[in-house]
Short mmCIF file of C-alpha atoms in Angstrom, two decimals:
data_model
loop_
_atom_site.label_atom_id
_atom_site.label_comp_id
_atom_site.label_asym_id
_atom_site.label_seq_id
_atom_site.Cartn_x
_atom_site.Cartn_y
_atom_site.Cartn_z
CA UNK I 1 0.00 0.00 0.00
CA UNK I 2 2.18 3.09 -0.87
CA UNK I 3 1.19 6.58 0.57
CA UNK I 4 0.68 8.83 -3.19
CA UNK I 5 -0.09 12.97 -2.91
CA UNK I 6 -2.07 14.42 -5.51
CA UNK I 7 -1.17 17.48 -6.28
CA UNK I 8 -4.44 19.58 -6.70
CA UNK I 9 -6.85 21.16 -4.31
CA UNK I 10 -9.68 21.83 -6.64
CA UNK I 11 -11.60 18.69 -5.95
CA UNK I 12 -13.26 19.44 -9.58
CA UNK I 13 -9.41 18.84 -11.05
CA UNK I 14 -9.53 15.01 -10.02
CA UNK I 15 -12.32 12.32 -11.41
CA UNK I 16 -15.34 11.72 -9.32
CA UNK I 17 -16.02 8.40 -7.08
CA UNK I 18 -16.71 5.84 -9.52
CA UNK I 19 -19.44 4.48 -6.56
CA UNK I 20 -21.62 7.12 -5.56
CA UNK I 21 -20.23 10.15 -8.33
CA UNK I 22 -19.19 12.57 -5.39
CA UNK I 23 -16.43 15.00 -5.99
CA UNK I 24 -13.14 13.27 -4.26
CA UNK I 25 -11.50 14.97 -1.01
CA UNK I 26 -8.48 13.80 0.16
CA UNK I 27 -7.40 11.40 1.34
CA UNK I 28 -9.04 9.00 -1.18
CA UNK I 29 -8.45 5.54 -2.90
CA UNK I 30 -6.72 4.54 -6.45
CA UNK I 31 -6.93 1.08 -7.19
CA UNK I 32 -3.78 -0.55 -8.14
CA UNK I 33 -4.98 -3.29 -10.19
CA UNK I 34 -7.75 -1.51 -12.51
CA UNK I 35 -7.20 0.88 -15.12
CA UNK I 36 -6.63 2.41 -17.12
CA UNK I 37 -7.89 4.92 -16.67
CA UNK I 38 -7.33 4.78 -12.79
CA UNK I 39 -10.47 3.73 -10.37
CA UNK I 40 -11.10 6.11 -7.72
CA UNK I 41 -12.91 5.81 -4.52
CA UNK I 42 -14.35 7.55 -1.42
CA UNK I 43 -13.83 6.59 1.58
CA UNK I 44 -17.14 5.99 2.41
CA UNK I 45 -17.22 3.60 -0.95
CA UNK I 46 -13.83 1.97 0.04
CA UNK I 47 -15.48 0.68 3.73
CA UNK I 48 -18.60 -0.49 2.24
CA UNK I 49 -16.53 -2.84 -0.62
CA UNK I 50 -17.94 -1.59 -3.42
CA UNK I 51 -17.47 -3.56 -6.44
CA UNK I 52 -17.73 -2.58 -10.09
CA UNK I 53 -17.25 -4.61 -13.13
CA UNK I 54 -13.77 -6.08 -12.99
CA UNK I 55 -12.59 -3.95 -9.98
CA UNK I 56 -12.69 -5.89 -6.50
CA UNK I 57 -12.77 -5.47 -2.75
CA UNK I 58 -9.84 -7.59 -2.36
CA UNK I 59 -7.96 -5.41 -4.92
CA UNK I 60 -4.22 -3.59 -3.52
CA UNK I 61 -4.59 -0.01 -3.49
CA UNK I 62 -2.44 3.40 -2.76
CA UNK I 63 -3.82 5.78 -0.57
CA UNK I 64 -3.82 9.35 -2.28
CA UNK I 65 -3.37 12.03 0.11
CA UNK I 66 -0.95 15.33 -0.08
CA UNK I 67 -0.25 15.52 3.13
CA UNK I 68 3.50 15.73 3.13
CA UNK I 69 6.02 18.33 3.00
CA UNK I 70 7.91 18.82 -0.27
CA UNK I 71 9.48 22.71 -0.20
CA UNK I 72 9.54 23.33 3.94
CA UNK I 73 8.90 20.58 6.53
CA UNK I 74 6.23 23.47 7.75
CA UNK I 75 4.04 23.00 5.12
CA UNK I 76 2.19 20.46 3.19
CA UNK I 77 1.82 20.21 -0.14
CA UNK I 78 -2.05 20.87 0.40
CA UNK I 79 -1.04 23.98 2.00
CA UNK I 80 1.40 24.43 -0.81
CA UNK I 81 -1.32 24.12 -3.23
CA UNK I 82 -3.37 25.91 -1.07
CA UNK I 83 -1.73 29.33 -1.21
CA UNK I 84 -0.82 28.85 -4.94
CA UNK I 85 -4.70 29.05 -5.46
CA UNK I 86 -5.24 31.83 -2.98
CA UNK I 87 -1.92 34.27 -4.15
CA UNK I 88 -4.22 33.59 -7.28
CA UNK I 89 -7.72 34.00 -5.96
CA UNK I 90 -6.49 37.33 -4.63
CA UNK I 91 -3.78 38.61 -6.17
CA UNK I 92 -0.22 38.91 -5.39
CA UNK I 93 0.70 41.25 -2.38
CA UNK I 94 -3.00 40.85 -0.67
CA UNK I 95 -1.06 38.22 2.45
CA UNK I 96 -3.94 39.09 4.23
CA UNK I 97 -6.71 37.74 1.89
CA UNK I 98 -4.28 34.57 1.24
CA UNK I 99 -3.81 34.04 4.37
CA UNK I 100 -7.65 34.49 5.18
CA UNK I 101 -8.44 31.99 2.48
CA UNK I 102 -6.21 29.66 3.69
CA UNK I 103 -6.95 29.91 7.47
CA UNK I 104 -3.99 27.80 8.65
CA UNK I 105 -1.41 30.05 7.95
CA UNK I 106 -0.46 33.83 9.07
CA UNK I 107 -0.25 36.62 6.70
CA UNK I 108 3.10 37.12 7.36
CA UNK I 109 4.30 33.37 7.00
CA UNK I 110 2.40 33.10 3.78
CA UNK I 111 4.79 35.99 2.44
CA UNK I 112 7.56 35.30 3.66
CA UNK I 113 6.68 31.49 2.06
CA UNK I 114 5.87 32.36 -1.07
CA UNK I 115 8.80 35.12 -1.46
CA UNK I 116 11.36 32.59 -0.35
CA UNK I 117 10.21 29.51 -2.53
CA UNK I 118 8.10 30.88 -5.47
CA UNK I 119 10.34 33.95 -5.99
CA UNK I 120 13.80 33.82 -4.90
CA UNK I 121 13.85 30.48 -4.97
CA UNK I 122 17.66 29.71 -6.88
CA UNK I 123 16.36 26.25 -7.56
CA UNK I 124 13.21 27.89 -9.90
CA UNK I 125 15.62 29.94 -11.39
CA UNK I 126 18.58 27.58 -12.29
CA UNK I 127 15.17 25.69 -13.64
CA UNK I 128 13.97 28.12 -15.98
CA UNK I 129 17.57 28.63 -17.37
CA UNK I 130 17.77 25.91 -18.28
CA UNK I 131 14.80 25.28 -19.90
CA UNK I 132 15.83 28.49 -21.83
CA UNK I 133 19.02 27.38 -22.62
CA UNK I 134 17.37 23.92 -24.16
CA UNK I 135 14.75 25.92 -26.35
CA UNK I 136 17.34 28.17 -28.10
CA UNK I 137 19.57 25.22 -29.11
CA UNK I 138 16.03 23.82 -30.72
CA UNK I 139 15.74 27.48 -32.26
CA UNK I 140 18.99 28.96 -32.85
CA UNK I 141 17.66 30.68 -36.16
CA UNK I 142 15.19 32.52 -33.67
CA UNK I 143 15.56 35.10 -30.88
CA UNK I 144 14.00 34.22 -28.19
CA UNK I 145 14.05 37.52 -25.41
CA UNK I 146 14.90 36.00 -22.26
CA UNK I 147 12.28 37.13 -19.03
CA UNK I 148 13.45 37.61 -15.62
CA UNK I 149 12.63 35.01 -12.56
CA UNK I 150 9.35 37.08 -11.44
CA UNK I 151 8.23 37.51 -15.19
CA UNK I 152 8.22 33.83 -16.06
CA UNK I 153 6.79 33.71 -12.65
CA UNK I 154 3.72 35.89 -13.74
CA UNK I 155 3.14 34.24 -16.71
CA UNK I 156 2.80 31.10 -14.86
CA UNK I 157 0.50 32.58 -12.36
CA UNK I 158 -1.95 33.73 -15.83
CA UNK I 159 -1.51 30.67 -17.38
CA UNK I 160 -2.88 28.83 -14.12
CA UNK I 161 -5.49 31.74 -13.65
CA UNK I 162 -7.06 31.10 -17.21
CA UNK I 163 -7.18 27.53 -17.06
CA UNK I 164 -9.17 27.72 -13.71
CA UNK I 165 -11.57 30.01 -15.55
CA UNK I 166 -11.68 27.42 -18.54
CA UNK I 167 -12.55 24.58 -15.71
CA UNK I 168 -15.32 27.06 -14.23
CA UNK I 169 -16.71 27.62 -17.09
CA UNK I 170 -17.24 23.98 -18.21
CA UNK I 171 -18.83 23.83 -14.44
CA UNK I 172 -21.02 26.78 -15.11
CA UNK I 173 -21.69 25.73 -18.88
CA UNK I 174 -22.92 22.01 -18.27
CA UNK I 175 -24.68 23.07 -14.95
CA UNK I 176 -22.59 21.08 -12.69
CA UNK I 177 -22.53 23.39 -9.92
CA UNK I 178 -25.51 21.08 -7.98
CA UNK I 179 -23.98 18.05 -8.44
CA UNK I 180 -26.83 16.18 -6.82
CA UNK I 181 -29.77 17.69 -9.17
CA UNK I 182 -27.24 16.62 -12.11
CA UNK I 183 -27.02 13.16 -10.35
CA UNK I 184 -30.71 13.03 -10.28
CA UNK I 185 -31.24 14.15 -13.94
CA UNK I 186 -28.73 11.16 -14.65
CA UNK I 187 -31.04 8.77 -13.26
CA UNK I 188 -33.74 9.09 -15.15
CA UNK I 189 -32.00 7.45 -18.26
CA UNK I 190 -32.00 3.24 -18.39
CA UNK I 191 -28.87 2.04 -17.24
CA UNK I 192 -27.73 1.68 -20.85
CA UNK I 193 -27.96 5.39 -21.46
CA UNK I 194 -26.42 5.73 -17.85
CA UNK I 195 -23.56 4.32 -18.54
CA UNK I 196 -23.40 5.85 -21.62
CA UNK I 197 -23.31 9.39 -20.15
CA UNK I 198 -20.40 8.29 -17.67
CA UNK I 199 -18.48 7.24 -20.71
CA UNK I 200 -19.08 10.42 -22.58
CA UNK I 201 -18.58 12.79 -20.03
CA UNK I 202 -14.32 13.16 -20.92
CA UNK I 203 -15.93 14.95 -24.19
CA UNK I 204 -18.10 17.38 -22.43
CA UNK I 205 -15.75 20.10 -22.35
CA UNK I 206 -14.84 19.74 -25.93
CA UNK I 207 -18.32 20.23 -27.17
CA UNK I 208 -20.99 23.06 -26.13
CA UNK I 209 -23.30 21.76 -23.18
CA UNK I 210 -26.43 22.42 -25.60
CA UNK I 211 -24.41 19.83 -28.35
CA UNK I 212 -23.40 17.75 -25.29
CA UNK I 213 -27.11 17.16 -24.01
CA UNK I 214 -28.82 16.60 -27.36
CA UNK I 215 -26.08 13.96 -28.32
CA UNK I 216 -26.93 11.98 -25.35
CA UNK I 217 -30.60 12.88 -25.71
CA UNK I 218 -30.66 11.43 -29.21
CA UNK I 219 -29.35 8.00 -28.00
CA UNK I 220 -32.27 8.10 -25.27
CA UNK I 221 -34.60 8.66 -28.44
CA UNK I 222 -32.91 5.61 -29.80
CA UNK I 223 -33.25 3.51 -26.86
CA UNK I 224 -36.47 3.91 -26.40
CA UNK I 225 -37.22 3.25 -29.97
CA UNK I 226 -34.94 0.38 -30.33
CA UNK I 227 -37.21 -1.06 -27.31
CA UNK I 228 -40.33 -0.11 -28.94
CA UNK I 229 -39.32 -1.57 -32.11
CA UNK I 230 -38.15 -5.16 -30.26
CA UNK I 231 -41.53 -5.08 -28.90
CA UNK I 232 -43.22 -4.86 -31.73
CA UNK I 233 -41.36 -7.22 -33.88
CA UNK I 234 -42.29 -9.48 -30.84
CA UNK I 235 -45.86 -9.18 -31.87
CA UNK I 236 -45.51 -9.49 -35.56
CA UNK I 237 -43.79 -13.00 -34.90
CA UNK I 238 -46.60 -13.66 -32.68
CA UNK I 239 -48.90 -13.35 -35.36
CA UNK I 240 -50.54 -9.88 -33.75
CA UNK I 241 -51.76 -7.23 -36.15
CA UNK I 242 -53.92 -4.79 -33.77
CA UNK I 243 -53.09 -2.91 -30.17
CA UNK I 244 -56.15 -4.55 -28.43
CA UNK I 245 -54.75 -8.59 -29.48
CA UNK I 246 -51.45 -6.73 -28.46
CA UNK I 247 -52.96 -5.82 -25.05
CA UNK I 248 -54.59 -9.73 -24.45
CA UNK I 249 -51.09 -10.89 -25.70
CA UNK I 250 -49.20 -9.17 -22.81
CA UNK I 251 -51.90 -10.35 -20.29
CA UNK I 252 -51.63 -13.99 -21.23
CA UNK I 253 -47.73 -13.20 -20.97
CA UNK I 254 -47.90 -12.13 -17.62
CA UNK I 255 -50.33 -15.03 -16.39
CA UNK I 256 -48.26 -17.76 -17.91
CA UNK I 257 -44.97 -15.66 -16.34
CA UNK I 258 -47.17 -15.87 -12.96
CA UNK I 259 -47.78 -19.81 -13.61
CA UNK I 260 -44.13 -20.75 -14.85
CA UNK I 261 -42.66 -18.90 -11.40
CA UNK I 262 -45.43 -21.08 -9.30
CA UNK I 263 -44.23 -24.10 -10.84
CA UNK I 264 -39.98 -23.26 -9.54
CA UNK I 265 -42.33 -24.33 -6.15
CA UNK I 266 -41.15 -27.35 -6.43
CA UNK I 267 -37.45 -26.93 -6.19
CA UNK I 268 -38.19 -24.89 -3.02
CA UNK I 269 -39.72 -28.36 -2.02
CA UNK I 270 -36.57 -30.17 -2.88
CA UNK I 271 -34.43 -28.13 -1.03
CA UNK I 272 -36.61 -28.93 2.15
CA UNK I 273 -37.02 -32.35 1.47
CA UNK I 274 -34.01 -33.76 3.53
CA UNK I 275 -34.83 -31.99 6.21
CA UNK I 276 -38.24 -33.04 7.94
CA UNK I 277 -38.67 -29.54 10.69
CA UNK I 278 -38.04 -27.51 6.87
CA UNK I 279 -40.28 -29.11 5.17
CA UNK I 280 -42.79 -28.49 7.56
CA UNK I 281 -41.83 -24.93 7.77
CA UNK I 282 -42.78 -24.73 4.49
CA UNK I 283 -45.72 -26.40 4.29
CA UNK I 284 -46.84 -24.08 6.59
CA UNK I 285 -45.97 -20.95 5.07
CA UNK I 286 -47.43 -22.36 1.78
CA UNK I 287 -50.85 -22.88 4.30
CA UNK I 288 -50.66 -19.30 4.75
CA UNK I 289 -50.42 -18.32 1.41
CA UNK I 290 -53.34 -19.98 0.30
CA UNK I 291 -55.33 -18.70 3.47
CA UNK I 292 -54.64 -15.76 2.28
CA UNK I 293 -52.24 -14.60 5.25
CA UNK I 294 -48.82 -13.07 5.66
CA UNK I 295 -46.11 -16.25 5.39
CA UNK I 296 -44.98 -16.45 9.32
CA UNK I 297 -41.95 -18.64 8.08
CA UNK I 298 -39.22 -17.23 6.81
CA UNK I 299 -37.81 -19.15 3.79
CA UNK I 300 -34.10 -19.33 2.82
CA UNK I 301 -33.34 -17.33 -0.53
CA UNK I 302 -31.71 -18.70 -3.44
CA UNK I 303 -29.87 -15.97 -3.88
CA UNK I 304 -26.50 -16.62 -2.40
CA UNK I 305 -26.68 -14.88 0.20
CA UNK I 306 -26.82 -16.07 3.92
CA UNK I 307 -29.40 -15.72 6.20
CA UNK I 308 -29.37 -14.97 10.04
CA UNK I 309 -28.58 -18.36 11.71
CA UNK I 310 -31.56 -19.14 14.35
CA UNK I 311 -30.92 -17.98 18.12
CA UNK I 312 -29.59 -20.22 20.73
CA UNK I 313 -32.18 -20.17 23.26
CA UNK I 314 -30.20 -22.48 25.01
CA UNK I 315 -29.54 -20.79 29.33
CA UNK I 316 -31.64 -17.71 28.37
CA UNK I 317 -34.13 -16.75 31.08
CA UNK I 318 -37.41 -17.36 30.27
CA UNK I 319 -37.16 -19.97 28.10
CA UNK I 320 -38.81 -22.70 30.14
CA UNK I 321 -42.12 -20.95 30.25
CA UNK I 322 -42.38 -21.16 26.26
CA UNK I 323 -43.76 -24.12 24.60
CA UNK I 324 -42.22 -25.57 21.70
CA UNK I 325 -44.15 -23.34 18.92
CA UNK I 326 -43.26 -20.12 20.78
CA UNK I 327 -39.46 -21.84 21.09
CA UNK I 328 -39.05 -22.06 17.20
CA UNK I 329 -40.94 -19.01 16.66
CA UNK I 330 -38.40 -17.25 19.22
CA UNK I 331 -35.62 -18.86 16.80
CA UNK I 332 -36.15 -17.97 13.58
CA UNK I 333 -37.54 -14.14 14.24
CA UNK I 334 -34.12 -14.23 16.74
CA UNK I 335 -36.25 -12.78 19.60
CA UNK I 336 -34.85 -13.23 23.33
CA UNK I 337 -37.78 -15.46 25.20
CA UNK I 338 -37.94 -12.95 28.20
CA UNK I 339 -38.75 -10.18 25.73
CA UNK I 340 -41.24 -12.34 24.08
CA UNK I 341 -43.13 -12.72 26.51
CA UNK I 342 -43.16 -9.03 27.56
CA UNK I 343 -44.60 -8.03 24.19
CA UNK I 344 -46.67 -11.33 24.05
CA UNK I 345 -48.42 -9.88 27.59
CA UNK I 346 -48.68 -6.28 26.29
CA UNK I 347 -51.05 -7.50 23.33
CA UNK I 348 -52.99 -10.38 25.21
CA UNK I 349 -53.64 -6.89 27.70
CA UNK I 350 -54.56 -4.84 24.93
CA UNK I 351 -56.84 -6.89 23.03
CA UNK I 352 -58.96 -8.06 26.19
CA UNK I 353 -59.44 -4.38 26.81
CA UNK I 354 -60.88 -3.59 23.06
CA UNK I 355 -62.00 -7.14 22.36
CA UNK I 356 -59.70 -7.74 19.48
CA UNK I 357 -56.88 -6.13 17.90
CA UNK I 358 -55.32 -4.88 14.71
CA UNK I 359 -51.96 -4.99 13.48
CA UNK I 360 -51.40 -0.89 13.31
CA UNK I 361 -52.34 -1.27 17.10
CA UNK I 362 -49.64 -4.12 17.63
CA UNK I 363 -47.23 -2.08 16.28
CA UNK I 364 -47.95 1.02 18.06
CA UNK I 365 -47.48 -1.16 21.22
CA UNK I 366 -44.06 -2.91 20.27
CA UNK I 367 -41.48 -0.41 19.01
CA UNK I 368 -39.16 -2.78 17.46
CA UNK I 369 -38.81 -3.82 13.90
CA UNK I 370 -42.38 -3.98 11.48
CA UNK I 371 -41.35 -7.46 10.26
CA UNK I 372 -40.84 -9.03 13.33
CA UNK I 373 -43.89 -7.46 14.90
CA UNK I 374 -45.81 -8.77 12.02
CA UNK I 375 -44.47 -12.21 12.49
CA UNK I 376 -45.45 -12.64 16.58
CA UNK I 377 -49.05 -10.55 15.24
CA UNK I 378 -49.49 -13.64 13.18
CA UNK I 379 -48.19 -16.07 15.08
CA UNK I 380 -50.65 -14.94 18.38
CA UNK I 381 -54.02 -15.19 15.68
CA UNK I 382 -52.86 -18.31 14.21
CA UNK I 383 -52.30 -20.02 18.06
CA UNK I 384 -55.55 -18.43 18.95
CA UNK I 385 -54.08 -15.81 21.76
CA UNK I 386 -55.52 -13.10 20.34
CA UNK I 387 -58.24 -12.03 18.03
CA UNK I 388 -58.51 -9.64 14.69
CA UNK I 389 -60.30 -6.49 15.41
#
């Protein structure tokens, strides 16, 4: 894991988080593995693992931070960067403003900084020399007036000054100033198109933002009419010539979806066969189904991922006063039996005193999580403890 700087403090000079889009503050992530072009993350995205496309959790990475000296062992090269942009931001000469701006510095160390490094600096000048000595051996045939230290320093400081009014003009232009209503406009394309505009967005400041928006616009258009057209072709091969057999067509799709999912039943059953207390969990749930009830049983998903392993009720007070329903039902909902029985009392109370009771009321009595509340709910009407309202 190496320790990187990056030397800008413009956090609209370095790419966005490629997991939630947000501008990047240091310190941030750089993948080693991926790119290019390099894969940055937040923070916030690094903790959570996020994953995207061939980039991995388990990936090396640098850290990317500037927080290290490089001209005095005073200063950082944040704060390095950081009066660059301010001298800038308010001219040469205003140490008071600059040191304002900065707000970790005095006005008269930010002088006395800046005149010792950025303008009598022998190393700058020794530089420029001999970068002037190397471009009139290219161009002997040419003279080439030579500037002093402080005028090649000034025409640094414009070249730097116009280039941050290019970048805020882009900004300004493409109306990226609100970064979360541009997020939001981004998300109302199909993914297709979304990814689409994240590929495209390098080319936004070559192109106008009106050229920019109608370009990605006009694949939208054709998205939605490549769709449309799929659709339709899907009809002609079904033999449909009219809208209304087109509307029966997608019903009887959707029923014969509905059926074909109904029939994947039965490798739910298969999964539960080897296991006799499963099996009846899910006969049970499927009881509830067709009763028209909530399924009190949770079932395991197929999806790969795991599932909270039942409690151990096993030395937990309380637990000899359940009986073996309210012991499983403790289990899988992963409910501690003396707090069980607290909310199981609260409702039995409540529903003698208005001669039934409703869920809403449940839950306004038990402030703990909906689902689980709707799982002991059921469970009390199906084992006839309480009654519906």
């Amino acid at each position: 894991m190496d320790r990187l700087g990056s030397f800008s403090n413009d956090p609209s000079d370095k790419p966005p988080c490629r997991g939630c889009s947000s501008y990047l503050m240091e310190p941030y992530i750089k993948c080693a593995e991926c790119g290019p072009p390099p894969f940055f993350l937040c923070l916030q995205c690094f903790t959570r693992g996020f994953e995207y496309k061939k980039h991995q959790s388990d990936h090396t990475y640098e850290i990317m931070t500037s927080d290290f000296p490089v001209l005095d062992p005073s200063w950082t090269a944040q704060e390095e960067m950081a009066l660059l942009e301010a001298v800038m931001d308010c001219g040469f000469g205003n140490w008071q403003d600059v040191a304002n701006q900065m707000c970790t510095k005095t006005k008269e160390e930010c002088e006395k900084h800046y005149m010792k490094h950025f303008i009598n600096n022998p190393l700058f000048a020794s530089t420029l020399l001999n970068l002037k000595q190397a471009e009139e051996a290219k161009t002997a045939d040419t003279a080439i007036p030579f500037q002093s230290l402080k005028m090649a320093v000034v025409d640094i400081y414009h070249s730097r000054l116009k280039e941050r009014q290019r970048r805020k003009k882009i900004i300004r232009d493409h109306g990226l100033i609100n970064l979360r209503k541009f997020q939001l406009m981004e998300r109302r394309y199909p993914k297709e198109v979304q990814d689409l505009y994240e590929t495209m967005r390098r080319f936004a400041r070559i192109v106008g933002p009106v050229e920019h928006d109608k370009f990605i616009e006009s694949h939208a258009l054709e998205f939605e009419l490549r769709r449309e057209i799929k659709r339709l072709q899907e009809y002609r091969t079904a033999g449909i010539t009219n809208f209304c057999s087109a509307r029966t067509y997608d019903h009887l799709k959707k029923t014969r979806e509905e059926e074909r999912l109904k029939r994947t039943m039965l490798s739910e059953v298969l999964q539960y066969i080897q296991d006799s207390s499963a099996c009846q969990q899910w006969l049970r749930r499927q009881a509830d189904i067709d009763s028209g009830l909530s399924p009190s049983i949770p079932m395991a998903s197929n999806s790969g991922r795991r599932s909270a392993p039942p409690l151990n009720l096993t030395g937990l007070p309380g637990t000899e006063k359940l009986n073996e329903k309210e012991k499983e039902l403790c289990q899988m909902v992963r409910l501690v039996p003396g707090a069980y029985l607290e909310y199981k009392s609260a409702l039995l109370n409540e529903c003698n005193k208005q001669g039934g009771l409703r869920l809403a009321q449940a839950r306004a009595l038990i402030k703990i999580d909906v689902n689980k509340t709707r799982k002991i709910y059921d469970f009390l009407i199906r084992e006839g403890y309480i009654t519906k309202a």
